[in-house]
């Protein structure tokens, strides 16, 4: 960032940044993320023969475990003895080949998220990815938005069976999309509805369907985002200026050139820096009066009409 004139920073304010988004299969404790909804992943120990003990652990994101209630259900029956505040684990003894464990997380009397895991004598894991745009130096995971495509790969673990010799049934929001297709380890679909999340599941079975394993994921959707490489508050003096950059995240675009940027300061339109319209030099006239003005930037997708991202910051003229 280049500064001329006098720029005063407010306290220890830092540039806007997006924390890395990890794979669902390996979720470290990164703290709260202002751009993501509360979510929970359920990790079950491998199932064995009927009569073995299975432990299910909840790993949460954007949730304070000590201030919410963990309500556990086994095959839709409430497990009151193992439910309650900060009860992040659940265990039970299997009584049949397949069980469904559901967890609802309650805060102030309201359900903020839930997830379900299937427990069987066999296992299948899922990895997913999406095709939304993120900057080249972004180390996190791209998040899906309405209109983007989600691609999944199933990794079954059924003893004595190779993945290509198994049958796959894929479902989205409980509706079958692919049913009993041989070797269909990979599956893709496009998000067409404006919703907060999509529920995806896969059921894998042997050719004679004597053994079956399943896995489900609840994938949260994001919104296209624009971030400025500035602190949340700027302080400038008359005659001062600052170079700014707007970075897009989670748009349905091939490159940043597919966006049009509209800048405004104090309700007046201003232009970015050609040939990089996401760059702006904000110059304060030397005769400006003291007070606060709002700097806005809106990015519009030229390929997908109606898809926009926006942000703003307050600029105080001293």
mmCIF file of C-alpha atoms in Angstrom:
data_model
loop_
_atom_site.group_PDB
_atom_site.id
_atom_site.type_symbol
_atom_site.label_atom_id
_atom_site.label_comp_id
_atom_site.label_asym_id
_atom_site.label_seq_id
_atom_site.Cartn_x
_atom_site.Cartn_y
_atom_site.Cartn_z
ATOM 1 C CA UNK A 1 0.000 0.000 0.000
ATOM 2 C CA UNK A 2 1.383 3.406 -0.952
ATOM 3 C CA UNK A 3 0.601 6.448 1.199
ATOM 4 C CA UNK A 4 1.275 10.143 0.592
ATOM 5 C CA UNK A 5 0.152 13.040 2.743
ATOM 6 C CA UNK A 6 -0.704 11.916 6.266
ATOM 7 C CA UNK A 7 -2.585 8.675 7.010
ATOM 8 C CA UNK A 8 -3.520 7.840 10.585
ATOM 9 C CA UNK A 9 -4.516 4.296 11.443
ATOM 10 C CA UNK A 10 -7.149 3.617 14.061
ATOM 11 C CA UNK A 11 -5.629 1.642 17.011
ATOM 12 C CA UNK A 12 -4.291 -1.715 15.982
ATOM 13 C CA UNK A 13 -6.790 -2.163 13.110
ATOM 14 C CA UNK A 14 -5.575 -4.629 10.582
ATOM 15 C CA UNK A 15 -6.224 -5.175 6.875
ATOM 16 C CA UNK A 16 -9.270 -7.223 6.053
ATOM 17 C CA UNK A 17 -8.372 -10.864 5.588
ATOM 18 C CA UNK A 18 -10.080 -14.224 5.081
ATOM 19 C CA UNK A 19 -8.841 -17.104 7.243
ATOM 20 C CA UNK A 20 -7.989 -20.340 5.495
ATOM 21 C CA UNK A 21 -10.937 -22.736 5.055
ATOM 22 C CA UNK A 22 -9.749 -26.285 5.792
ATOM 23 C CA UNK A 23 -10.932 -29.569 4.319
ATOM 24 C CA UNK A 24 -13.926 -31.031 6.145
ATOM 25 C CA UNK A 25 -11.908 -34.154 6.883
ATOM 26 C CA UNK A 26 -9.329 -32.215 8.882
ATOM 27 C CA UNK A 27 -10.753 -29.247 10.771
ATOM 28 C CA UNK A 28 -8.345 -27.415 13.087
ATOM 29 C CA UNK A 29 -9.550 -24.902 15.633
ATOM 30 C CA UNK A 30 -9.244 -21.586 13.784
ATOM 31 C CA UNK A 31 -11.749 -19.601 15.884
ATOM 32 C CA UNK A 32 -14.642 -17.645 14.505
ATOM 33 C CA UNK A 33 -14.951 -16.728 10.835
ATOM 34 C CA UNK A 34 -17.254 -13.790 10.138
ATOM 35 C CA UNK A 35 -18.070 -15.037 6.629
ATOM 36 C CA UNK A 36 -19.244 -18.552 7.567
ATOM 37 C CA UNK A 37 -22.346 -19.851 9.334
ATOM 38 C CA UNK A 38 -22.146 -22.083 12.439
ATOM 39 C CA UNK A 39 -21.504 -25.676 11.376
ATOM 40 C CA UNK A 40 -20.661 -29.062 12.830
ATOM 41 C CA UNK A 41 -18.900 -32.119 11.432
ATOM 42 C CA UNK A 42 -19.545 -35.547 12.964
ATOM 43 C CA UNK A 43 -16.653 -38.000 13.116
ATOM 44 C CA UNK A 44 -17.555 -41.596 13.937
ATOM 45 C CA UNK A 45 -15.150 -44.327 14.919
ATOM 46 C CA UNK A 46 -15.106 -47.234 12.455
ATOM 47 C CA UNK A 47 -18.060 -49.591 12.847
ATOM 48 C CA UNK A 48 -17.401 -53.250 13.369
ATOM 49 C CA UNK A 49 -19.634 -56.227 13.956
ATOM 50 C CA UNK A 50 -23.019 -55.724 15.582
ATOM 51 C CA UNK A 51 -22.498 -55.271 19.320
ATOM 52 C CA UNK A 52 -19.401 -53.090 19.147
ATOM 53 C CA UNK A 53 -19.186 -49.636 20.749
ATOM 54 C CA UNK A 54 -19.092 -46.657 18.369
ATOM 55 C CA UNK A 55 -17.990 -43.173 19.453
ATOM 56 C CA UNK A 56 -19.131 -40.056 17.607
ATOM 57 C CA UNK A 57 -17.314 -36.752 18.112
ATOM 58 C CA UNK A 58 -18.587 -33.319 17.097
ATOM 59 C CA UNK A 59 -16.154 -30.785 15.660
ATOM 60 C CA UNK A 60 -17.750 -27.349 15.459
ATOM 61 C CA UNK A 61 -16.919 -24.149 13.570
ATOM 62 C CA UNK A 62 -18.085 -20.665 14.590
ATOM 63 C CA UNK A 63 -19.673 -22.107 17.751
ATOM 64 C CA UNK A 64 -18.715 -21.695 21.413
ATOM 65 C CA UNK A 65 -19.208 -25.249 22.687
ATOM 66 C CA UNK A 66 -19.572 -24.112 26.286
ATOM 67 C CA UNK A 67 -22.636 -21.972 25.582
ATOM 68 C CA UNK A 68 -24.745 -24.277 23.393
ATOM 69 C CA UNK A 69 -26.624 -27.522 23.951
ATOM 70 C CA UNK A 70 -25.634 -30.642 22.043
ATOM 71 C CA UNK A 71 -28.828 -32.677 21.459
ATOM 72 C CA UNK A 72 -27.973 -36.198 20.284
ATOM 73 C CA UNK A 73 -30.362 -38.599 18.515
ATOM 74 C CA UNK A 74 -29.875 -42.269 17.681
ATOM 75 C CA UNK A 75 -32.135 -43.447 14.868
ATOM 76 C CA UNK A 76 -34.324 -40.360 15.551
ATOM 77 C CA UNK A 77 -34.678 -41.200 19.249
ATOM 78 C CA UNK A 78 -33.426 -38.486 21.670
ATOM 79 C CA UNK A 79 -30.466 -39.540 23.780
ATOM 80 C CA UNK A 80 -31.144 -37.302 26.788
ATOM 81 C CA UNK A 81 -28.546 -38.857 29.082
ATOM 82 C CA UNK A 82 -25.714 -37.882 26.725
ATOM 83 C CA UNK A 83 -27.123 -34.517 25.629
ATOM 84 C CA UNK A 84 -26.528 -31.093 27.121
ATOM 85 C CA UNK A 85 -24.164 -28.147 27.191
ATOM 86 C CA UNK A 86 -20.659 -28.867 25.849
ATOM 87 C CA UNK A 87 -21.514 -32.567 25.309
ATOM 88 C CA UNK A 88 -19.397 -32.878 22.191
ATOM 89 C CA UNK A 89 -19.193 -36.676 22.128
ATOM 90 C CA UNK A 90 -21.675 -39.534 22.023
ATOM 91 C CA UNK A 91 -21.225 -43.295 22.207
ATOM 92 C CA UNK A 92 -23.483 -46.291 21.792
ATOM 93 C CA UNK A 93 -23.455 -50.017 21.161
ATOM 94 C CA UNK A 94 -24.604 -51.104 17.717
ATOM 95 C CA UNK A 95 -27.663 -53.363 17.630
ATOM 96 C CA UNK A 96 -28.101 -53.654 13.838
ATOM 97 C CA UNK A 97 -25.968 -53.229 10.712
ATOM 98 C CA UNK A 98 -26.837 -49.548 10.201
ATOM 99 C CA UNK A 99 -27.537 -46.652 12.555
ATOM 100 C CA UNK A 100 -28.075 -42.922 12.015
ATOM 101 C CA UNK A 101 -26.694 -40.488 14.590
ATOM 102 C CA UNK A 102 -28.017 -36.949 14.416
ATOM 103 C CA UNK A 103 -26.797 -33.918 16.347
ATOM 104 C CA UNK A 104 -28.747 -30.682 16.725
ATOM 105 C CA UNK A 105 -26.965 -27.715 18.291
ATOM 106 C CA UNK A 106 -29.259 -25.391 20.238
ATOM 107 C CA UNK A 107 -28.470 -21.823 21.258
ATOM 108 C CA UNK A 108 -30.962 -19.689 23.202
ATOM 109 C CA UNK A 109 -33.701 -22.183 22.425
ATOM 110 C CA UNK A 110 -33.085 -22.162 18.670
ATOM 111 C CA UNK A 111 -31.384 -24.754 16.448
ATOM 112 C CA UNK A 112 -28.376 -23.112 14.786
ATOM 113 C CA UNK A 113 -27.046 -26.131 12.904
ATOM 114 C CA UNK A 114 -27.251 -29.904 12.708
ATOM 115 C CA UNK A 115 -25.660 -32.837 10.956
ATOM 116 C CA UNK A 116 -26.138 -36.582 10.585
ATOM 117 C CA UNK A 117 -23.651 -39.408 10.298
ATOM 118 C CA UNK A 118 -24.332 -42.992 9.271
ATOM 119 C CA UNK A 119 -22.692 -45.775 11.261
ATOM 120 C CA UNK A 120 -22.225 -49.172 9.686
ATOM 121 C CA UNK A 121 -19.779 -52.030 9.568
ATOM 122 C CA UNK A 122 -18.150 -50.382 6.580
ATOM 123 C CA UNK A 123 -17.008 -46.880 5.809
ATOM 124 C CA UNK A 124 -16.982 -44.344 3.001
ATOM 125 C CA UNK A 125 -15.424 -40.868 3.105
ATOM 126 C CA UNK A 126 -16.261 -37.854 0.958
ATOM 127 C CA UNK A 127 -14.174 -34.966 -0.352
ATOM 128 C CA UNK A 128 -15.693 -31.982 -2.139
ATOM 129 C CA UNK A 129 -14.536 -28.949 -4.110
ATOM 130 C CA UNK A 130 -16.189 -26.112 -6.005
ATOM 131 C CA UNK A 131 -15.329 -23.873 -8.938
ATOM 132 C CA UNK A 132 -15.789 -20.373 -7.485
ATOM 133 C CA UNK A 133 -12.997 -17.821 -7.900
ATOM 134 C CA UNK A 134 -10.451 -17.003 -5.199
ATOM 135 C CA UNK A 135 -7.220 -14.981 -5.489
ATOM 136 C CA UNK A 136 -4.128 -16.929 -6.504
ATOM 137 C CA UNK A 137 -2.446 -16.406 -3.124
ATOM 138 C CA UNK A 138 -5.487 -17.552 -1.112
ATOM 139 C CA UNK A 139 -4.518 -20.595 0.947
ATOM 140 C CA UNK A 140 -8.021 -21.588 2.007
ATOM 141 C CA UNK A 141 -10.769 -23.544 0.324
ATOM 142 C CA UNK A 142 -13.093 -21.988 -2.240
ATOM 143 C CA UNK A 143 -16.695 -21.950 -1.014
ATOM 144 C CA UNK A 144 -19.782 -22.633 -3.142
ATOM 145 C CA UNK A 145 -22.416 -20.027 -3.988
ATOM 146 C CA UNK A 146 -25.674 -20.183 -5.927
ATOM 147 C CA UNK A 147 -24.810 -21.049 -9.530
ATOM 148 C CA UNK A 148 -21.511 -22.778 -8.767
ATOM 149 C CA UNK A 149 -20.743 -26.455 -9.287
ATOM 150 C CA UNK A 150 -19.829 -28.803 -6.452
ATOM 151 C CA UNK A 151 -17.807 -31.916 -7.293
ATOM 152 C CA UNK A 152 -17.511 -34.831 -4.859
ATOM 153 C CA UNK A 153 -15.390 -37.970 -4.734
ATOM 154 C CA UNK A 154 -16.284 -41.002 -2.642
ATOM 155 C CA UNK A 155 -13.586 -43.194 -1.091
ATOM 156 C CA UNK A 156 -15.231 -46.427 0.068
ATOM 157 C CA UNK A 157 -13.584 -48.837 2.477
ATOM 158 C CA UNK A 158 -15.290 -52.188 2.053
ATOM 159 C CA UNK A 159 -12.971 -55.062 2.760
ATOM 160 C CA UNK A 160 -12.114 -57.148 -0.284
ATOM 161 C CA UNK A 161 -13.809 -54.791 -2.758
ATOM 162 C CA UNK A 162 -12.207 -52.281 -5.154
ATOM 163 C CA UNK A 163 -14.016 -48.914 -5.609
ATOM 164 C CA UNK A 164 -14.621 -49.447 -9.340
ATOM 165 C CA UNK A 165 -16.539 -52.677 -8.644
ATOM 166 C CA UNK A 166 -19.071 -51.075 -6.296
ATOM 167 C CA UNK A 167 -22.489 -49.493 -6.906
ATOM 168 C CA UNK A 168 -22.991 -45.798 -6.073
ATOM 169 C CA UNK A 169 -26.195 -43.892 -5.335
ATOM 170 C CA UNK A 170 -25.829 -40.118 -5.008
ATOM 171 C CA UNK A 171 -28.500 -37.852 -3.521
ATOM 172 C CA UNK A 172 -28.854 -34.085 -3.132
ATOM 173 C CA UNK A 173 -31.266 -32.819 -0.486
ATOM 174 C CA UNK A 174 -32.660 -36.360 -0.144
ATOM 175 C CA UNK A 175 -33.438 -36.633 -3.886
ATOM 176 C CA UNK A 176 -31.611 -39.355 -5.817
ATOM 177 C CA UNK A 177 -29.539 -38.042 -8.716
ATOM 178 C CA UNK A 178 -27.566 -41.180 -9.602
ATOM 179 C CA UNK A 179 -28.847 -44.605 -8.544
ATOM 180 C CA UNK A 180 -26.830 -47.852 -8.383
ATOM 181 C CA UNK A 181 -24.292 -46.917 -11.056
ATOM 182 C CA UNK A 182 -21.207 -49.107 -11.239
ATOM 183 C CA UNK A 183 -17.926 -47.335 -10.429
ATOM 184 C CA UNK A 184 -19.495 -43.842 -10.128
ATOM 185 C CA UNK A 185 -17.020 -42.578 -7.511
ATOM 186 C CA UNK A 186 -17.275 -38.959 -8.674
ATOM 187 C CA UNK A 187 -20.398 -36.820 -8.816
ATOM 188 C CA UNK A 188 -21.004 -33.155 -9.709
ATOM 189 C CA UNK A 189 -24.039 -30.909 -9.554
ATOM 190 C CA UNK A 190 -24.823 -27.199 -9.943
ATOM 191 C CA UNK A 191 -26.544 -25.265 -7.170
ATOM 192 C CA UNK A 192 -29.677 -23.780 -8.695
ATOM 193 C CA UNK A 193 -31.666 -22.679 -5.626
ATOM 194 C CA UNK A 194 -30.897 -19.772 -3.322
ATOM 195 C CA UNK A 195 -30.492 -21.635 -0.055
ATOM 196 C CA UNK A 196 -28.170 -21.624 2.939
ATOM 197 C CA UNK A 197 -26.803 -25.149 2.458
ATOM 198 C CA UNK A 198 -27.115 -28.371 0.495
ATOM 199 C CA UNK A 199 -27.277 -31.889 1.912
ATOM 200 C CA UNK A 200 -25.356 -34.453 -0.131
ATOM 201 C CA UNK A 201 -25.147 -38.177 0.514
ATOM 202 C CA UNK A 202 -23.720 -41.257 -1.141
ATOM 203 C CA UNK A 203 -24.574 -44.898 -0.591
ATOM 204 C CA UNK A 204 -22.046 -47.488 -1.725
ATOM 205 C CA UNK A 205 -22.880 -51.183 -1.978
ATOM 206 C CA UNK A 206 -21.475 -54.406 -3.339
ATOM 207 C CA UNK A 207 -22.905 -55.834 -6.567
ATOM 208 C CA UNK A 208 -25.167 -58.224 -4.656
ATOM 209 C CA UNK A 209 -25.982 -55.397 -2.206
ATOM 210 C CA UNK A 210 -25.070 -57.596 0.742
ATOM 211 C CA UNK A 211 -22.853 -54.851 2.171
ATOM 212 C CA UNK A 212 -23.627 -51.132 2.165
ATOM 213 C CA UNK A 213 -21.867 -48.023 3.478
ATOM 214 C CA UNK A 214 -23.070 -44.418 3.346
ATOM 215 C CA UNK A 215 -21.831 -40.918 4.054
ATOM 216 C CA UNK A 216 -23.560 -37.527 4.158
ATOM 217 C CA UNK A 217 -22.325 -33.937 4.192
ATOM 218 C CA UNK A 218 -24.128 -30.682 4.847
ATOM 219 C CA UNK A 219 -22.276 -28.079 2.751
ATOM 220 C CA UNK A 220 -22.903 -24.442 3.640
ATOM 221 C CA UNK A 221 -23.189 -21.878 0.868
ATOM 222 C CA UNK A 222 -21.378 -18.549 0.954
ATOM 223 C CA UNK A 223 -22.058 -15.196 -0.722
ATOM 224 C CA UNK A 224 -19.693 -13.478 -3.170
ATOM 225 C CA UNK A 225 -17.355 -11.249 -1.156
ATOM 226 C CA UNK A 226 -15.232 -8.170 -1.818
ATOM 227 C CA UNK A 227 -12.450 -7.335 0.625
ATOM 228 C CA UNK A 228 -10.357 -4.175 0.780
ATOM 229 C CA UNK A 229 -6.715 -4.315 1.830
ATOM 230 C CA UNK A 230 -7.310 -1.613 4.434
ATOM 231 C CA UNK A 231 -8.198 -1.391 8.102
ATOM 232 C CA UNK A 232 -11.932 -0.996 8.829
ATOM 233 C CA UNK A 233 -11.474 2.722 9.522
ATOM 234 C CA UNK A 234 -9.289 5.235 7.684
ATOM 235 C CA UNK A 235 -8.131 8.642 8.870
ATOM 236 C CA UNK A 236 -6.811 11.107 6.285
ATOM 237 C CA UNK A 237 -6.008 14.787 6.203
ATOM 238 C CA UNK A 238 -6.829 17.250 3.392
ATOM 239 C CA UNK A 239 -4.323 16.678 0.580
ATOM 240 C CA UNK A 240 -3.622 13.083 1.657
ATOM 241 C CA UNK A 241 -4.185 9.998 -0.457
ATOM 242 C CA UNK A 242 -4.062 6.220 -0.235
ATOM 243 C CA UNK A 243 -3.874 3.349 -2.739
ATOM 244 C CA UNK A 244 -6.532 0.663 -2.235
ATOM 245 C CA UNK A 245 -7.148 -2.760 -3.722
ATOM 246 C CA UNK A 246 -10.430 -4.719 -3.824
ATOM 247 C CA UNK A 247 -10.104 -8.518 -3.917
ATOM 248 C CA UNK A 248 -13.001 -10.787 -5.025
ATOM 249 C CA UNK A 249 -13.859 -14.121 -3.388
ATOM 250 C CA UNK A 250 -16.429 -16.803 -4.272
ATOM 251 C CA UNK A 251 -17.701 -15.396 -7.597
ATOM 252 C CA UNK A 252 -18.770 -17.574 -10.536
ATOM 253 C CA UNK A 253 -16.004 -16.216 -12.768
ATOM 254 C CA UNK A 254 -12.914 -17.491 -14.562
ATOM 255 C CA UNK A 255 -10.761 -14.478 -13.656
ATOM 256 C CA UNK A 256 -10.986 -11.118 -11.913
ATOM 257 C CA UNK A 257 -11.370 -9.506 -15.364
ATOM 258 C CA UNK A 258 -14.932 -10.880 -15.458
ATOM 259 C CA UNK A 259 -15.980 -8.294 -12.855
ATOM 260 C CA UNK A 260 -16.927 -4.637 -13.186
ATOM 261 C CA UNK A 261 -16.086 -2.397 -10.216
ATOM 262 C CA UNK A 262 -18.116 0.647 -9.200
ATOM 263 C CA UNK A 263 -16.456 2.932 -6.662
ATOM 264 C CA UNK A 264 -18.077 5.830 -4.848
ATOM 265 C CA UNK A 265 -16.924 8.192 -2.128
ATOM 266 C CA UNK A 266 -19.282 10.519 -0.325
ATOM 267 C CA UNK A 267 -22.109 9.520 -2.720
ATOM 268 C CA UNK A 268 -20.017 10.547 -5.759
ATOM 269 C CA UNK A 269 -18.760 8.040 -8.325
ATOM 270 C CA UNK A 270 -15.006 7.719 -8.734
ATOM 271 C CA UNK A 271 -12.945 5.615 -11.140
ATOM 272 C CA UNK A 272 -10.471 2.860 -10.478
ATOM 273 C CA UNK A 273 -6.974 2.791 -11.921
ATOM 274 C CA UNK A 274 -6.867 1.500 -15.535
ATOM 275 C CA UNK A 275 -6.155 -1.230 -16.505
ATOM 276 C CA UNK A 276 -6.922 -2.531 -12.987
ATOM 277 C CA UNK A 277 -10.392 -1.282 -12.037
ATOM 278 C CA UNK A 278 -10.149 -3.102 -8.715
ATOM 279 C CA UNK A 279 -7.405 -0.609 -7.741
ATOM 280 C CA UNK A 280 -8.177 2.894 -6.516
ATOM 281 C CA UNK A 281 -6.162 5.908 -5.433
ATOM 282 C CA UNK A 282 -8.336 7.792 -2.964
ATOM 283 C CA UNK A 283 -7.199 11.421 -2.897
ATOM 284 C CA UNK A 284 -8.626 13.939 -0.437
ATOM 285 C CA UNK A 285 -8.811 17.515 -1.871
ATOM 286 C CA UNK A 286 -6.696 20.002 0.042
ATOM 287 C CA UNK A 287 -9.736 22.192 0.723
ATOM 288 C CA UNK A 288 -11.892 19.389 2.171
ATOM 289 C CA UNK A 289 -13.811 19.977 5.372
ATOM 290 C CA UNK A 290 -13.412 17.733 8.390
ATOM 291 C CA UNK A 291 -15.922 14.932 8.865
ATOM 292 C CA UNK A 292 -16.681 11.361 7.805
ATOM 293 C CA UNK A 293 -17.365 9.989 4.339
ATOM 294 C CA UNK A 294 -18.145 6.424 3.231
ATOM 295 C CA UNK A 295 -16.146 4.682 0.533
ATOM 296 C CA UNK A 296 -18.185 2.028 -1.307
ATOM 297 C CA UNK A 297 -17.158 -0.546 -3.879
ATOM 298 C CA UNK A 298 -19.519 -2.902 -5.717
ATOM 299 C CA UNK A 299 -18.282 -5.701 -7.983
ATOM 300 C CA UNK A 300 -20.690 -6.984 -10.650
ATOM 301 C CA UNK A 301 -20.274 -10.272 -12.468
ATOM 302 C CA UNK A 302 -20.275 -9.630 -16.224
ATOM 303 C CA UNK A 303 -20.897 -13.329 -16.935
ATOM 304 C CA UNK A 304 -23.717 -13.877 -14.413
ATOM 305 C CA UNK A 305 -26.133 -10.933 -14.258
ATOM 306 C CA UNK A 306 -27.280 -10.135 -10.747
ATOM 307 C CA UNK A 307 -24.293 -11.675 -8.973
ATOM 308 C CA UNK A 308 -22.624 -8.913 -6.955
ATOM 309 C CA UNK A 309 -20.376 -8.407 -3.965
ATOM 310 C CA UNK A 310 -19.910 -5.185 -2.054
ATOM 311 C CA UNK A 311 -18.135 -3.634 0.888
ATOM 312 C CA UNK A 312 -17.565 -0.175 2.410
ATOM 313 C CA UNK A 313 -15.359 1.608 4.925
ATOM 314 C CA UNK A 314 -15.638 4.887 6.803
ATOM 315 C CA UNK A 315 -13.038 7.547 6.008
ATOM 316 C CA UNK A 316 -12.584 10.320 8.546
ATOM 317 C CA UNK A 317 -11.083 13.592 7.295
ATOM 318 C CA UNK A 318 -9.201 15.349 10.095
#
